[in-house]
Coordinates of C-alpha atoms and ligand atoms in Angstrom, one line a residue:
X5 CA 184.6 39.2 -103.4
X6 CA 181.1 40.1 -104.3
X7 CA 179.4 42.4 -102.0
X8 CA 176.0 41.4 -100.5
X9 CA 174.4 44.1 -102.6
X10 CA 175.6 42.7 -105.9
X11 CA 174.6 39.2 -104.8
X12 CA 171.1 40.5 -104.3
X13 CA 171.2 42.1 -107.6
X14 CA 172.0 38.8 -109.4
X15 CA 169.4 36.8 -107.5
X16 CA 166.3 36.7 -109.8
X17 CA 164.0 35.8 -106.9
X18 CA 165.3 37.8 -103.9
X19 CA 163.1 36.7 -101.0
X20 CA 162.8 37.0 -97.2
X21 CA 161.0 34.8 -94.8
X22 CA 158.8 35.6 -91.8
X23 CA 156.4 32.6 -91.7
X24 CA 159.4 30.5 -90.7
X25 CA 159.5 32.5 -87.4
X26 CA 156.2 31.0 -86.3
X27 CA 156.3 27.9 -83.9
X28 CA 157.9 24.9 -85.5
X29 CA 154.7 22.8 -85.8
X30 CA 153.6 25.1 -88.6
X31 CA 156.3 24.2 -91.1
X32 CA 158.7 21.6 -92.3
X33 CA 161.7 22.2 -94.5
X34 CA 161.1 21.1 -98.0
X35 CA 163.5 21.5 -100.9
X36 CA 161.9 21.4 -104.4
X37 CA 162.8 18.3 -106.3
X38 CA 164.7 19.1 -109.5
X39 CA 163.0 18.6 -112.8
X40 CA 164.5 17.2 -116.0
X41 CA 163.9 19.7 -118.8
X42 CA 162.3 22.8 -117.4
X43 CA 160.8 25.2 -119.9
X44 CA 159.1 28.4 -119.1
X45 CA 155.7 28.4 -120.6
X46 CA 154.5 31.7 -119.4
X47 CA 155.7 34.5 -117.2
X48 CA 153.3 37.1 -115.9
X49 CA 155.4 40.2 -116.6
X50 CA 153.0 42.7 -115.2
X51 CA 152.8 40.8 -111.9
X52 CA 156.6 40.4 -111.8
X53 CA 156.8 44.2 -112.1
X54 CA 154.3 44.8 -109.4
X55 CA 156.2 42.5 -107.0
X56 CA 159.5 44.1 -107.9
X57 CA 161.1 41.2 -109.8
X58 CA 163.1 41.8 -112.9
X59 CA 161.3 39.9 -115.6
X60 CA 164.5 39.7 -117.6
X61 CA 166.3 37.9 -114.8
X62 CA 163.3 35.6 -114.3
X63 CA 163.5 34.5 -117.9
X64 CA 167.2 33.9 -117.7
X65 CA 168.8 30.5 -116.9
X66 CA 168.9 31.1 -113.1
X67 CA 165.4 32.5 -113.1
X68 CA 163.9 29.5 -115.0
X69 CA 165.9 27.1 -112.9
X70 CA 164.4 28.7 -109.8
X71 CA 160.8 28.7 -111.1
X72 CA 161.3 25.0 -112.0
X73 CA 162.6 24.0 -108.5
X74 CA 166.2 23.3 -109.8
X75 CA 167.7 26.1 -107.8
X76 CA 166.9 27.6 -104.4
X77 CA 166.9 31.4 -104.1
X78 CA 169.6 32.9 -102.0
X79 CA 169.1 33.5 -98.3
X80 CA 165.9 31.5 -97.8
X81 CA 165.1 27.9 -96.8
X82 CA 162.0 26.6 -98.6
X83 CA 159.3 25.0 -96.5
X84 CA 156.0 23.2 -96.6
X85 CA 153.3 24.7 -94.5
X86 CA 151.4 22.5 -92.1
X87 CA 147.6 22.6 -92.1
X88 CA 144.6 20.5 -91.2
X89 CA 141.2 20.9 -92.9
X90 CA 137.5 19.9 -92.9
X91 CA 137.1 18.2 -96.2
X92 CA 133.4 17.9 -97.2
X93 CA 132.6 18.4 -93.5
X94 CA 135.0 15.8 -92.1
X95 CA 138.1 16.8 -90.1
X96 CA 141.5 15.7 -91.5
X97 CA 144.0 16.7 -88.7
X98 CA 147.0 16.6 -91.0
X99 CA 147.0 17.8 -94.6
X100 CA 149.8 20.3 -95.3
X101 CA 151.6 21.3 -98.5
X102 CA 151.9 17.9 -100.1
X103 CA 152.9 19.3 -103.5
X104 CA 153.7 22.9 -102.8
X105 CA 156.8 24.5 -101.4
X106 CA 156.9 28.0 -100.0
X107 CA 160.1 29.6 -101.3
X108 CA 159.8 32.7 -99.3
X109 CA 158.2 36.1 -99.3
X110 CA 158.6 39.4 -101.0
X111 CA 157.3 42.9 -100.1
X112 CA 155.8 44.2 -103.3
X113 CA 156.0 47.7 -104.7
X114 CA 152.9 48.7 -102.9
X115 CA 154.3 47.5 -99.5
X116 CA 152.3 44.3 -99.4
X117 CA 154.1 41.1 -98.3
X118 CA 153.5 38.3 -100.8
X119 CA 154.2 34.6 -100.6
X120 CA 156.1 33.0 -103.5
X121 CA 155.2 29.3 -103.8
X122 CA 156.0 26.6 -106.2
X123 CA 153.0 24.3 -106.7
X124 CA 153.9 20.9 -108.1
X125 CA 157.5 21.1 -106.8
X126 CA 157.9 17.5 -105.7
X127 CA 157.3 15.5 -102.5
X128 CA 157.3 17.1 -99.0
X129 CA 156.9 15.7 -95.5
X130 CA 153.1 16.2 -96.1
X131 CA 152.9 14.3 -99.4
X132 CA 151.4 11.1 -98.0
X133 CA 150.9 8.8 -101.0
X134 CA 151.0 11.6 -103.5
X135 CA 153.8 12.4 -105.9
X136 CA 154.1 16.0 -105.1
X137 CA 153.6 16.9 -108.7
X138 CA 151.1 18.7 -110.8
X139 CA 149.9 18.1 -114.3
X140 CA 150.0 20.7 -117.0
X141 CA 146.2 20.9 -117.3
X142 CA 145.4 21.9 -113.7
X143 CA 148.4 24.3 -113.7
X144 CA 147.2 26.1 -116.7
X145 CA 143.6 26.1 -115.4
X146 CA 144.7 27.7 -112.2
X147 CA 146.9 30.2 -114.1
X148 CA 144.0 31.3 -116.4
X149 CA 141.2 31.3 -113.8
X150 CA 143.2 33.1 -111.1
X151 CA 144.3 35.8 -113.6
X152 CA 140.7 36.1 -114.8
X153 CA 139.6 36.7 -111.2
X154 CA 142.3 39.3 -110.8
X155 CA 141.1 41.0 -114.0
X156 CA 137.5 40.9 -112.6
X157 CA 138.8 42.7 -109.5
X158 CA 138.1 39.7 -107.2
X159 CA 140.7 39.1 -104.5
X160 CA 142.7 36.1 -105.4
X161 CA 146.1 34.4 -105.4
X162 CA 148.0 35.1 -108.6
X163 CA 150.0 33.2 -111.1
X164 CA 153.5 34.5 -111.7
X165 CA 154.7 31.7 -114.0
X166 CA 153.9 28.3 -115.4
X167 CA 156.9 26.0 -116.2
X168 CA 156.8 22.6 -117.8
X169 CA 159.0 20.0 -116.2
X170 CA 159.8 17.7 -119.1
X171 CA 158.6 14.8 -117.0
X172 CA 155.3 13.0 -117.0
X173 CA 152.9 12.5 -114.1
X174 CA 150.4 9.6 -113.8
X175 CA 146.8 11.0 -113.7
X176 CA 146.2 8.0 -114.0
X177 CA 147.6 7.9 -117.6
X178 CA 150.8 9.8 -118.3
X179 CA 150.3 13.6 -118.6
X180 CA 153.0 16.3 -119.0
X181 CA 154.1 17.7 -115.6
X182 CA 154.2 21.4 -114.8
X183 CA 154.8 23.8 -111.9
X184 CA 152.8 26.9 -111.1
X185 CA 154.6 29.8 -109.3
X186 CA 151.8 31.0 -107.1
X187 CA 151.7 34.4 -105.4
X188 CA 149.4 35.0 -102.4
X189 CA 149.2 37.7 -99.7
X190 CA 149.8 34.6 -97.7
X191 CA 148.9 30.9 -97.9
X192 CA 147.5 30.8 -94.3
X193 CA 144.2 29.0 -94.3
X194 CA 141.4 28.3 -91.8
X195 CA 143.1 24.9 -91.8
X196 CA 146.4 26.3 -90.6
X197 CA 144.6 27.4 -87.4
X198 CA 142.8 24.1 -87.1
X199 CA 146.2 22.3 -87.3
X200 CA 147.3 23.9 -84.0
X201 CA 143.9 24.1 -82.4
X202 CA 143.1 20.4 -82.9
X203 CA 146.4 19.5 -81.2
X204 CA 145.6 21.7 -78.2
X205 CA 148.4 24.0 -79.0
X206 CA 146.8 27.2 -77.8
X207 CA 150.0 29.2 -77.6
X208 CA 150.7 28.3 -81.3
X209 CA 147.2 29.4 -82.2
X210 CA 147.8 32.7 -80.5
X211 CA 151.2 33.2 -82.2
X212 CA 149.5 32.5 -85.6
X213 CA 146.7 34.9 -84.8
X214 CA 149.1 37.6 -83.8
X215 CA 151.1 37.0 -87.0
X216 CA 147.9 37.2 -89.1
X217 CA 146.8 40.4 -87.5
X218 CA 150.2 42.0 -88.1
X219 CA 150.4 40.8 -91.7
X220 CA 146.8 41.0 -92.9
X221 CA 144.8 43.1 -90.5
X222 CA 147.1 45.7 -88.9
X223 CA 144.1 48.0 -88.4
X224 CA 142.9 45.8 -85.5
X225 CA 146.3 45.4 -83.8
X226 CA 145.3 47.9 -81.1
X227 CA 141.7 46.7 -80.8
X228 CA 140.5 46.1 -77.2
X229 CA 139.6 42.5 -78.1
X230 CA 142.0 41.7 -81.0
X231 CA 141.1 38.0 -81.4
X232 CA 137.4 38.8 -81.6
X233 CA 138.2 41.6 -84.0
X234 CA 140.1 39.1 -86.0
X235 CA 137.1 36.8 -86.4
X236 CA 135.1 39.8 -87.5
X237 CA 137.7 41.0 -89.9
X238 CA 138.2 37.6 -91.6
X239 CA 134.4 37.1 -91.7
X240 CA 134.0 40.5 -93.3
X241 CA 136.5 39.8 -96.0
X242 CA 135.2 36.3 -96.7
X243 CA 131.6 37.4 -96.9
X244 CA 132.6 40.1 -99.4
X245 CA 134.7 37.6 -101.4
X246 CA 131.9 35.1 -101.7
X247 CA 129.4 37.8 -102.7
X248 CA 131.9 38.7 -105.5
X249 CA 132.1 35.1 -106.6
X250 CA 128.3 35.0 -107.0
X251 CA 128.3 38.3 -108.9
X252 CA 130.6 36.9 -111.6
X253 CA 129.1 33.4 -111.7
X254 CA 132.1 31.7 -110.1
X255 CA 131.9 28.3 -108.4
X256 CA 134.9 27.4 -106.3
X257 CA 134.1 23.7 -106.2
X258 CA 136.1 22.6 -103.1
X259 CA 135.4 25.1 -100.3
X260 CA 137.1 22.8 -97.7
X261 CA 138.6 24.7 -94.7
X262 CA 142.1 24.0 -96.0
X263 CA 141.2 26.0 -99.1
X264 CA 139.9 29.0 -97.3
X265 CA 142.4 31.9 -97.2
X266 CA 142.6 33.8 -93.9
X267 CA 143.3 36.9 -96.0
X268 CA 140.1 36.7 -97.9
X269 CA 141.6 35.7 -101.3
X270 CA 140.2 33.1 -103.6
X271 CA 142.6 30.1 -103.0
X272 CA 143.1 26.8 -104.7
X273 CA 141.7 26.5 -108.1
X274 CA 140.8 22.9 -108.5
X275 CA 137.5 21.9 -110.1
X276 CA 136.4 25.5 -110.1
X277 CA 134.4 26.9 -113.0
X278 CA 132.4 29.9 -114.2
X279 CA 128.8 29.2 -115.1
X280 CA 127.6 29.6 -118.6
X281 CA 123.8 29.3 -118.3
X282 CA 122.5 30.7 -115.1
X283 CA 121.3 28.0 -112.8
X284 CA 121.8 28.6 -109.1
X285 CA 122.1 24.9 -108.3
X286 CA 125.1 24.4 -110.7
X287 CA 127.8 22.0 -109.6
X288 CA 130.8 21.2 -111.8
X289 CA 133.1 19.3 -109.5
X290 CA 133.1 15.6 -110.2
X291 CA 133.7 14.8 -106.5
X292 CA 130.9 17.0 -105.2
X293 CA 128.1 14.5 -105.7
X294 CA 125.9 16.0 -102.9
X295 CA 126.2 19.5 -104.3
X296 CA 127.7 20.8 -101.0
X297 CA 129.7 23.4 -102.9
X298 CA 127.1 24.3 -105.5
X299 CA 127.0 27.9 -106.7
X300 CA 124.1 28.9 -104.4
X301 CA 125.5 26.9 -101.4
X302 CA 128.7 29.0 -101.3
X303 CA 127.3 31.7 -98.9
X304 CA 126.1 29.1 -96.4
X305 CA 129.4 27.1 -96.6
X306 CA 131.4 30.2 -96.1
X307 CA 129.8 30.7 -92.8
X308 CA 130.3 27.1 -91.9
X309 CA 134.0 27.4 -92.6
X310 CA 134.3 30.5 -90.6
X311 CA 132.6 28.9 -87.7
X312 CA 135.4 26.3 -87.7
X313 CA 137.9 29.2 -87.7
X314 CA 136.1 30.9 -84.8
X315 CA 136.2 27.6 -82.8
X316 CA 140.0 27.6 -83.0
X317 CA 140.1 31.0 -81.4
X318 CA 137.7 30.2 -78.6
X319 CA 140.4 29.8 -75.9
X320 CA 141.7 33.2 -76.8
X321 CA 138.4 35.0 -76.4
X322 CA 137.4 34.3 -72.8
X323 CA 138.2 31.8 -70.0
X324 CA 134.6 31.0 -69.7
X325 CA 133.5 28.7 -72.5
X326 CA 129.9 30.0 -72.8
X327 CA 131.2 33.6 -72.9
X328 CA 133.7 32.7 -75.6
X329 CA 131.1 31.0 -77.7
X330 CA 128.7 34.0 -77.4
X331 CA 131.5 36.4 -78.4
X332 CA 132.4 34.2 -81.4
X333 CA 128.8 34.1 -82.5
X334 CA 128.5 37.8 -82.3
X335 CA 131.7 38.3 -84.3
X336 CA 130.5 36.0 -87.0
X337 CA 127.5 38.2 -87.6
X338 CA 130.0 40.3 -89.6
X339 CA 129.9 37.6 -92.3
X340 CA 126.3 37.8 -93.1
X341 CA 126.3 41.6 -93.0
X342 CA 129.3 41.9 -95.3
X343 CA 127.9 39.3 -97.7
X344 CA 124.5 41.0 -98.0
X345 CA 126.0 44.5 -98.4
X346 CA 128.3 43.3 -101.2
X347 CA 125.9 41.0 -102.9
X348 CA 122.9 43.3 -102.8
X349 CA 124.9 46.3 -103.7
X350 CA 126.6 44.4 -106.5
X351 CA 123.2 43.1 -107.9
X352 CA 121.7 46.6 -108.2
X353 CA 124.9 47.9 -109.8
X354 CA 124.7 45.1 -112.3
X355 CA 121.3 46.2 -113.4
X356 CA 122.4 49.8 -113.8
X357 CA 121.0 51.5 -110.7
X358 CA 123.2 54.2 -109.2
X359 CA 121.3 54.1 -105.9
X360 CA 119.8 51.3 -104.0
X361 CA 116.1 51.9 -103.0
X362 CA 113.5 49.6 -101.5
X363 CA 112.5 47.0 -104.0
X364 CA 115.7 47.2 -106.1
X365 CA 117.2 44.0 -104.8
X366 CA 113.9 42.3 -105.5
X367 CA 113.9 43.7 -109.0
X368 CA 117.4 42.3 -109.7
X369 CA 116.4 39.0 -108.1
X370 CA 113.4 38.8 -110.4
X371 CA 115.7 39.1 -113.4
X372 CA 117.9 36.4 -112.0
X373 CA 114.9 34.1 -111.6
X374 CA 113.7 34.8 -115.1
X375 CA 117.2 34.2 -116.4
X376 CA 117.2 30.8 -114.6
X377 CA 113.8 29.8 -116.0
X378 CA 114.8 30.9 -119.5
X379 CA 118.3 29.4 -119.5
X380 CA 120.1 32.7 -120.1
X381 CA 123.8 32.9 -120.2
X382 CA 124.8 34.6 -117.0
X383 CA 127.7 36.7 -118.3
X384 CA 126.2 37.8 -121.6
X385 CA 122.8 38.4 -120.0
X386 CA 124.2 41.3 -117.9
X387 CA 126.7 42.4 -120.6
X388 CA 124.0 42.9 -123.2
X389 CA 121.7 44.4 -120.6
X390 CA 124.1 47.4 -120.5
X391 CA 123.3 48.2 -124.1
X392 CA 119.6 48.1 -123.4
X393 CA 119.8 50.3 -120.3
X394 CA 117.9 53.3 -121.8
X395 CA 115.1 54.5 -119.5
X396 CA 112.5 54.8 -122.3
X397 CA 113.9 53.5 -125.6
X398 CA 113.8 49.7 -126.0
X399 CA 115.2 49.5 -129.5
X400 CA 118.6 48.2 -128.2
X401 CA 116.9 45.2 -126.4
X402 CA 117.5 42.9 -129.4
X403 CA 120.6 41.2 -128.1
X404 CA 119.6 40.7 -124.6
X405 CA 116.1 39.6 -125.5
X406 CA 117.5 37.0 -127.9
X407 CA 119.2 35.2 -124.9
X408 CA 115.9 34.3 -123.4
X409 CA 114.2 31.1 -124.5
X410 CA 111.0 33.1 -124.6
X411 CA 112.0 36.8 -125.3
X412 CA 108.7 38.1 -124.0
X413 CA 109.8 36.9 -120.5
X414 CA 112.4 39.7 -120.7
X415 CA 109.9 42.3 -121.8
X416 CA 107.7 42.0 -118.8
X417 CA 110.7 42.5 -116.5
X418 CA 112.2 45.3 -118.6
X419 CA 109.0 47.3 -118.3
X420 CA 109.4 47.4 -114.5
X421 CA 113.1 48.0 -114.9
X422 CA 112.6 51.0 -117.1
X423 CA 110.1 52.5 -114.7
X424 CA 112.8 52.4 -112.1
X425 CA 115.6 53.6 -114.4
X426 CA 113.4 56.6 -115.3
X427 CA 113.5 57.7 -111.6
X428 CA 117.3 58.1 -111.8
X429 CA 119.1 61.2 -113.0
X430 CA 122.0 59.4 -114.7
X431 CA 121.8 59.4 -118.5
X432 CA 122.0 56.3 -120.8
X433 CA 125.7 56.6 -121.7
X434 CA 126.9 57.0 -118.1
X435 CA 124.7 54.1 -117.0
X436 CA 125.8 51.9 -119.8
X437 CA 129.5 52.6 -119.0
X438 CA 128.9 51.9 -115.4
X439 CA 127.3 48.6 -116.2
X440 CA 130.0 47.6 -118.6
X441 CA 132.5 48.3 -115.8
X442 CA 130.9 45.6 -113.6
X443 CA 129.5 43.2 -116.1
X444 CA 132.4 41.5 -117.9
X445 CA 132.3 40.4 -121.5
X446 CA 134.9 37.7 -120.9
X447 CA 135.1 34.9 -118.4
X448 CA 137.4 31.9 -118.7
X449 CA 134.7 29.6 -120.1
X450 CA 135.2 25.9 -119.5
X451 CA 135.3 24.9 -123.1
X452 CA 137.9 27.6 -123.9
X453 CA 140.1 26.6 -120.9
X454 CA 140.0 23.0 -122.1
X455 CA 140.9 24.0 -125.7
X456 CA 143.8 26.0 -124.3
X457 CA 145.0 23.0 -122.3
X458 CA 144.7 20.6 -125.3
X459 CA 146.7 23.0 -127.5
X460 CA 149.4 23.6 -124.9
X461 CA 149.7 19.8 -124.4
X462 CA 150.5 19.7 -128.1
X463 CA 153.0 22.5 -127.8
X464 CA 150.9 25.3 -129.0
X465 CA 150.8 28.2 -126.5
X466 CA 149.0 30.7 -128.7
X467 CA 145.5 29.9 -127.5
X468 CA 146.8 30.3 -123.9
X469 CA 148.2 33.7 -124.6
X470 CA 145.0 34.8 -126.5
X471 CA 142.6 33.6 -123.7
X472 CA 144.8 35.3 -121.1
X473 CA 144.7 38.5 -123.1
X474 CA 140.9 38.7 -123.0
X475 CA 140.2 37.4 -119.5
X476 CA 142.8 39.7 -117.9
X477 CA 141.0 42.7 -119.4
X478 CA 137.5 41.3 -119.2
X479 CA 135.5 44.6 -119.3
X480 CA 137.0 45.7 -122.6
X481 CA 135.5 44.6 -125.9
X482 CA 138.5 43.0 -127.7
X483 CA 136.8 43.2 -131.2
X484 CA 139.3 40.8 -132.8
X485 CA 138.8 38.2 -130.1
X486 CA 135.0 38.6 -129.6
X487 CA 134.5 34.8 -130.1
X488 CA 136.0 34.2 -126.7
X489 CA 132.8 35.9 -125.2
X490 CA 130.5 33.3 -126.8
X491 CA 129.0 30.5 -124.8
X492 CA 129.8 27.0 -125.8
X493 CA 127.9 25.3 -128.6
X494 CA 125.9 22.3 -127.5
X495 CA 128.7 19.9 -128.4
X496 CA 131.3 22.0 -126.6
X497 CA 129.6 22.1 -123.3
X498 CA 131.6 20.9 -120.3
X499 CA 129.5 19.9 -117.3
X500 CA 132.1 18.2 -115.2
X501 CA 135.5 19.4 -113.8
X502 CA 138.1 17.4 -112.0
X503 CA 140.5 18.2 -109.2
X504 CA 143.2 16.8 -111.4
X505 CA 145.7 16.4 -108.5
Ligands
AMP3 P1 143.7 20.1 -102.8 O1 142.7 19.2 -103.2 O2 144.6 20.7 -103.9 O3 143.2 21.2 -101.9 O4 144.7 19.3 -101.8 C1 144.3 18.6 -100.7 C2 145.5 18.0 -100.0 O5 146.1 17.0 -100.8 C3 146.6 19.0 -99.7 O6 147.2 18.6 -98.5 C4 147.6 18.7 -100.8 O7 148.9 19.1 -100.5 C5 147.4 17.3 -101.1 N1 147.8 16.9 -102.4 C6 147.1 17.1 -103.6 N2 147.7 16.7 -104.6 C7 148.9 16.1 -104.2 C8 150.0 15.4 -104.9 N3 150.0 15.2 -106.2 N4 151.0 15.0 -104.1 C9 150.9 15.1 -102.8 N5 150.0 15.8 -102.1 C10 148.9 16.2 -102.8
MG4 MG1 144.1 22.8 -101.2

């Protein structure tokens, strides 16, 4: 008879489950639907190591079968999480995991509990009219962009594996199907709270809040007013997150409350995109006709979403409604403060200042404004600026200048910039290195992502592997793959992205 220990040793995805202990309304059992001819397209070995999975076992028959939904890991019962959500401002009381199944959780090598989820694993009790499946394109897009975010140091869900199913999905024409194995510090969303709150289930809201505090914010467990502290803590992480998005030119595209992680991670990569040319009003998502989730609307929408979260917690804050509302409002101030600190601090760092003095944020903002007027590539603009960051010598300005439609527009700004640089003690090399550590050379540009998807659809995974190699180390130069840093040519530009569900 095999001992429990040896069974664990042969389980490629040894998991535990704590989310299941929450009140029953938060979850429904959901077994992944088996797939015909699963094939592992990509395994994230570094992430597997971090989580404490054996990459060799994951690429073995049991591992692949598990990642494809054809086998359930030992000792856990997969589930679909229930959640509601405000979609484009309108409440939908029941959404839930319609095409995702939470297999279980795993405490990683750093002691952090991570969710292991299969996205595209077949229908669940929340599938409504959907097929519960995912197409290869969106799976690879999420894999690439989430790993790029991780490489950029922005909190995000991660991609552990992409598996093709050997089956087609109709979108609306047949496309190859795939499954993403997604890892998150949890998949709890603002919408998870809304699900219980909109049903008047205050005890369930409280149980969820206690769970979230224990799992994500243990530092506030002993706070005098823990639920108010929870609003503050979530607001702080979310504000910082959205500042980080702006600093790398990221547009989430569907910031509905069901896509807002309570742990402050970027969650749900649908019609998301990185900007090429800097234009603050940029919208890529084909369904966002009003520009609600445009690049420069994200800070405002973040607060709107958190206000929906705070509303869920009102009954836990105070018996008196007015008192509860005033506490919630005060707690939400943490959002704007965190956003400004991170955004302003990030901007001055991007232009190479070691300290932030009065006028510095304005100086950086002036550059952004000029970049917008001059149609400058956001990523390259800052990357090339690092090479030019000498306090007196402007001979290395050539590359950055050339990005401006009228290069003299850069010169005017650069004069003021150099005056400010000259007041700092840091030398050119140290400044340049510091700038290169925050201004990436590589982002997953839309046209590259599309090329990767097209190639993978034809069975060629090499472009996927190449793009992942650069975007997961985006601050390095990668001389042999420098072309991945280039903006799209006119005929390569992609201006619309799709949810692709
Ligand atoms: P998303 O746009 O990915 O945030 O999804 C919004 C909602 O639609 C969630 O409840 C999803 O589970 C559900 N959904 C999206 N695609 C599908 C699908 N193919 N089958 C079933 N449900 C889906
Ligand atoms: Mg979603």
